[in-house]
PDB file of C-alpha atoms in Angstrom:
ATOM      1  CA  UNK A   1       8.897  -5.188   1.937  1.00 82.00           C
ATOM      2  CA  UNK A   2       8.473  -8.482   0.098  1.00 89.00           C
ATOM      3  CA  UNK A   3      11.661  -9.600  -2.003  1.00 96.00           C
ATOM      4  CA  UNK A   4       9.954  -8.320  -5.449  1.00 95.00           C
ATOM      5  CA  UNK A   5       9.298  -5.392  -3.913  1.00 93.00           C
ATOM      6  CA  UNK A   6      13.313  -4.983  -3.250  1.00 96.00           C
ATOM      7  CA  UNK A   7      14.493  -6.212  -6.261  1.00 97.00           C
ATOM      8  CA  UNK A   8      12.660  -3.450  -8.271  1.00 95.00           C
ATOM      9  CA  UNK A   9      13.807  -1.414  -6.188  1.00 95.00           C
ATOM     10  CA  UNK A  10      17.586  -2.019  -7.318  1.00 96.00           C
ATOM     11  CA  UNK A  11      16.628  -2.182 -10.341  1.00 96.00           C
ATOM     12  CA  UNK A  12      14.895   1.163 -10.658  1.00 95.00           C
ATOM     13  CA  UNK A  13      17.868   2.594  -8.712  1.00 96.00           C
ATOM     14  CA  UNK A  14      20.035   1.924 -11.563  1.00 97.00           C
ATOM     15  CA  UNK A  15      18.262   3.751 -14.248  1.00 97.00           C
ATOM     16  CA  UNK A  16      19.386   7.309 -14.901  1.00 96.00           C
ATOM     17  CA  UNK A  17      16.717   9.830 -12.806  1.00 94.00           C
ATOM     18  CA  UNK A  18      14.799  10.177 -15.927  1.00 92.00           C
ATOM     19  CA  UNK A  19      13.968   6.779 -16.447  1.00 96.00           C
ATOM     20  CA  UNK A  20      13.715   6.975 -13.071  1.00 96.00           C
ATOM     21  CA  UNK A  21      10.560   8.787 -13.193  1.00 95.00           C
ATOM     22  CA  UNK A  22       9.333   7.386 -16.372  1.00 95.00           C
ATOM     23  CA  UNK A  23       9.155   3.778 -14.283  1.00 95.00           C
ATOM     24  CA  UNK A  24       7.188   5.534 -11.207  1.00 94.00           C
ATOM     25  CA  UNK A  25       4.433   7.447 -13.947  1.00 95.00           C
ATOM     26  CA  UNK A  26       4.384   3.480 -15.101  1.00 95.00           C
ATOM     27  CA  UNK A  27       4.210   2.411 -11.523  1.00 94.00           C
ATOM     28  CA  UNK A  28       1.446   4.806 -10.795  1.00 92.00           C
ATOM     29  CA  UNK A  29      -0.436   3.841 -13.885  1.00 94.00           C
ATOM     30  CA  UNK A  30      -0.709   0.059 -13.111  1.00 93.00           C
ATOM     31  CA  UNK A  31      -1.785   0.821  -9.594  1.00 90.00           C
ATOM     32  CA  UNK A  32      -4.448   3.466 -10.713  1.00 91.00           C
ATOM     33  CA  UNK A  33      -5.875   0.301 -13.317  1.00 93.00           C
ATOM     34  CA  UNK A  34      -6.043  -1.976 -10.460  1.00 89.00           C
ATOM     35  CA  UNK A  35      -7.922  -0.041  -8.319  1.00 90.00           C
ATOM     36  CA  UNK A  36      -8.877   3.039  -9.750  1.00 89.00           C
ATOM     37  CA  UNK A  37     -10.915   4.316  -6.223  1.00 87.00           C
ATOM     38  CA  UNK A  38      -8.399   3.242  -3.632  1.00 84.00           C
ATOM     39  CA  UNK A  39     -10.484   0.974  -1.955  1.00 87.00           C
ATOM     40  CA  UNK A  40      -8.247  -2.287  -2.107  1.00 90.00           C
ATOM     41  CA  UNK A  41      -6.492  -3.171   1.141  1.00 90.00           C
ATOM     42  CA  UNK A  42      -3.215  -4.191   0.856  1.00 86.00           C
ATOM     43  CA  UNK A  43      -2.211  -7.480   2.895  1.00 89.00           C
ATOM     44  CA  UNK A  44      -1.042  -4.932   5.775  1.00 90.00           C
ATOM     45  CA  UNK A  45      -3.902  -3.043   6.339  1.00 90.00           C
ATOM     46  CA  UNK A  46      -6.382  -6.519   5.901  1.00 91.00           C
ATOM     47  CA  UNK A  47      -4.841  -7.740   8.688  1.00 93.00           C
ATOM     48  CA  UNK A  48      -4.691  -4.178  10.587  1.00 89.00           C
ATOM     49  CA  UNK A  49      -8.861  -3.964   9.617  1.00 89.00           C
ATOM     50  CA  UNK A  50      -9.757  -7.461  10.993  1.00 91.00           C
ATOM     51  CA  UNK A  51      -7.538  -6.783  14.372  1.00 88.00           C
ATOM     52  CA  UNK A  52      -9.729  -3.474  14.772  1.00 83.00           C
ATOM     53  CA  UNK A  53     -13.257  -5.516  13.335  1.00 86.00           C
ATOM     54  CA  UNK A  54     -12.269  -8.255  15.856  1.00 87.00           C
ATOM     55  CA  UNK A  55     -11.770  -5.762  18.906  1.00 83.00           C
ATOM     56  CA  UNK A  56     -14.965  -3.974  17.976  1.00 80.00           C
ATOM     57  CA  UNK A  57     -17.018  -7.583  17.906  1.00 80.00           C
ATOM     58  CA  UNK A  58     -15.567  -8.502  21.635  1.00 82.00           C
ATOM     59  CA  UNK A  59     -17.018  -4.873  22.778  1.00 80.00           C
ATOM     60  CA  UNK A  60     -13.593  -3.270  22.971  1.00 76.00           C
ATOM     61  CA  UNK A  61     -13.965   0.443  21.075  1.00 76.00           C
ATOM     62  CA  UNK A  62     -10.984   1.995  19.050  1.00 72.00           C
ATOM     63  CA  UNK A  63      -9.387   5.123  19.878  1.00 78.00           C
ATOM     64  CA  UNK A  64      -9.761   8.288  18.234  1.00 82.00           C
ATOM     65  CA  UNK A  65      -5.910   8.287  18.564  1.00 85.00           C
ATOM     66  CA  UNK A  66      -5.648   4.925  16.994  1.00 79.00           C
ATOM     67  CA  UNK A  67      -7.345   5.908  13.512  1.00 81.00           C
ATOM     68  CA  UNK A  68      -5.298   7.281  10.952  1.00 81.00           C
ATOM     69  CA  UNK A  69      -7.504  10.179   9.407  1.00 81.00           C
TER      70      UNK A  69
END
């Protein structure tokens, strides 16, 4: 969790709970504008998709087990 990430986190724990939930609608909002379709990687699972790409380039095969469905 990047320090931004923790700071609004304090923050939003300070609000009464129903400002509380008026932030997360707002929250959900700005990530639905920036990628409406959920096909953005975050900087997590970029790195998780090029490990897997990478293993699947030098002939090594991924798991069943290893994909989260």
């Amino acid at each position: 969790m990047t320090q931004v990430v923790q700071e609004s986190v304090k923050m939003l724990e300070m609000l009464p709970e129903s400002e509380q939930e008026f932030a997360s609608q707002f929250i959900k909002r700005l990530v639905l504008a920036w990628d409406p379709d959920f096909t953005k990687l975050t900087p997590e699972e970029r790195k998780l998709l090029e490990a897997a790409e990478q293993r699947v380039d030098s002939g090594e095969y991924v798991k069943d087990s290893e994909i989260s469905w």
